[in-house]
Amino acid sequence: MAANNYFQVVNFAGQAITVVVNGITVSVPGDGTAKALNKLNETGDTVTFNIEVTQGPYTGTLAPTTCAVGSGDNSWTHMVVTTNGYVNLFAGPEGRPRGIHIE
């Protein structure tokens, strides 16, 4: 069971984006930069993310998304925002990618 879950937003949307993850707002420039969020409060094998994209080529609120995290003391989840409105979640070292689309 993971003790700490960290979250990183990677921007491939082609322009600056602002994303709200579980109430934490992160703004990422439009140059493919990654920006880490502070540790989220959730612990355990799965984490539910509430994601809203408030600035970018596609904006909207995604349905709550549960993602498995890797085992160990610290698990990172990467969220990649793309130009076609897809948000891909890559969870922990053992996680599998999961794509969700902003409608």
CSV table of C-alpha atoms in Angstrom, one decimal:
chain,number,residue,atom,x,y,z
A,1,MET,CA,0.0,0.0,0.0
A,2,ALA,CA,1.4,3.4,-0.9
A,3,ALA,CA,2.0,5.8,1.9
A,4,ASN,CA,2.1,9.0,-0.1
A,5,ASN,CA,0.6,9.9,-3.5
A,6,TYR,CA,2.1,12.7,-5.5
A,7,PHE,CA,0.7,14.1,-8.7
A,8,GLN,CA,2.4,15.7,-11.7
A,9,VAL,CA,0.8,17.5,-14.7
A,10,VAL,CA,2.5,17.3,-18.0
A,11,ASN,CA,1.4,19.8,-20.7
A,12,PHE,CA,1.3,18.7,-24.4
A,13,ALA,CA,-1.8,20.8,-25.1
A,14,GLY,CA,0.0,23.3,-27.2
A,15,GLN,CA,-0.8,26.3,-25.0
A,16,ALA,CA,-0.9,27.2,-21.3
A,17,ILE,CA,-3.3,25.2,-19.2
A,18,THR,CA,-4.7,25.5,-15.8
A,19,VAL,CA,-5.9,22.3,-14.1
A,20,VAL,CA,-7.6,21.8,-10.7
A,21,VAL,CA,-6.9,18.4,-9.2
A,22,ASN,CA,-8.8,17.5,-6.0
A,23,GLY,CA,-9.1,21.3,-5.2
A,24,ILE,CA,-5.5,22.0,-5.9
A,25,THR,CA,-4.9,24.5,-8.8
A,26,VAL,CA,-1.8,24.2,-11.0
A,27,SER,CA,-1.0,26.3,-14.0
A,28,VAL,CA,1.4,24.9,-16.6
A,29,PRO,CA,3.0,26.8,-19.5
A,30,GLY,CA,2.4,25.6,-23.1
A,31,ASP,CA,5.9,24.3,-23.8
A,32,GLY,CA,5.6,20.7,-22.7
A,33,THR,CA,6.6,21.5,-19.2
A,34,ALA,CA,5.8,19.2,-16.2
A,35,LYS,CA,4.7,20.7,-12.9
A,36,ALA,CA,4.4,18.8,-9.7
A,37,LEU,CA,1.7,19.3,-7.2
A,38,ASN,CA,2.1,18.9,-3.5
A,39,LYS,CA,1.3,15.6,-1.9
A,40,LEU,CA,-2.3,14.7,-2.1
A,41,ASN,CA,-4.0,13.6,1.1
A,42,GLU,CA,-5.2,10.3,-0.3
A,43,THR,CA,-3.4,7.0,0.6
A,44,GLY,CA,-4.0,3.5,-0.4
A,45,ASP,CA,-3.9,1.4,-3.6
A,46,THR,CA,-6.2,3.6,-5.5
A,47,VAL,CA,-6.7,7.3,-5.7
A,48,THR,CA,-9.8,9.1,-6.9
A,49,PHE,CA,-9.0,12.3,-8.9
A,50,ASN,CA,-11.5,15.1,-9.5
A,51,ILE,CA,-10.0,16.9,-12.5
A,52,GLU,CA,-11.1,20.2,-14.0
A,53,VAL,CA,-9.3,21.9,-16.9
A,54,THR,CA,-10.1,25.6,-16.6
A,55,GLN,CA,-7.7,27.0,-19.3
A,56,GLY,CA,-6.5,25.4,-22.5
A,57,PRO,CA,-7.7,24.2,-25.9
A,58,TYR,CA,-10.2,22.0,-24.2
A,59,THR,CA,-11.8,22.9,-20.9
A,60,GLY,CA,-14.3,21.0,-18.8
A,61,THR,CA,-14.8,18.8,-15.7
A,62,LEU,CA,-14.1,15.2,-15.9
A,63,ALA,CA,-16.1,12.6,-14.0
A,64,PRO,CA,-14.2,11.4,-10.9
A,65,THR,CA,-11.6,9.0,-12.0
A,66,THR,CA,-10.1,6.3,-9.9
A,67,CYS,CA,-6.6,5.3,-10.7
A,68,ALA,CA,-4.4,2.5,-9.2
A,69,VAL,CA,-1.1,3.6,-7.8
A,70,GLY,CA,2.1,1.6,-7.4
A,71,SER,CA,3.2,0.1,-4.2
A,72,GLY,CA,5.9,1.5,-2.0
A,73,ASP,CA,6.3,4.5,0.3
A,74,ASN,CA,5.8,7.1,-2.4
A,75,SER,CA,3.8,6.8,-5.6
A,76,TRP,CA,3.7,9.4,-8.5
A,77,THR,CA,0.8,9.7,-10.8
A,78,HIS,CA,1.4,11.6,-14.1
A,79,MET,CA,-1.4,13.4,-15.9
A,80,VAL,CA,-0.6,14.2,-19.5
A,81,VAL,CA,-2.9,16.7,-21.3
A,82,THR,CA,-2.8,16.5,-25.1
A,83,THR,CA,-4.0,18.7,-28.0
A,84,ASN,CA,-7.0,16.6,-28.8
A,85,GLY,CA,-8.7,16.9,-25.4
A,86,TYR,CA,-7.4,13.6,-24.0
A,87,VAL,CA,-6.0,13.4,-20.5
A,88,ASN,CA,-3.9,10.3,-19.9
A,89,LEU,CA,-3.2,9.1,-16.4
A,90,PHE,CA,-0.1,7.1,-15.7
A,91,ALA,CA,-0.2,5.8,-12.2
A,92,GLY,CA,2.9,4.9,-10.2
A,93,PRO,CA,5.8,2.7,-11.4
A,94,GLU,CA,3.5,-0.3,-11.8
A,95,GLY,CA,0.4,1.5,-13.1
A,96,ARG,CA,-1.1,1.3,-16.5
A,97,PRO,CA,-2.0,4.3,-18.7
A,98,ARG,CA,-5.6,5.3,-18.7
A,99,GLY,CA,-7.0,7.8,-21.2
A,100,ILE,CA,-10.0,9.9,-20.5
A,101,HIS,CA,-11.5,12.5,-22.8
A,102,ILE,CA,-12.7,16.1,-22.1
A,103,GLU,CA,-16.0,16.3,-23.9
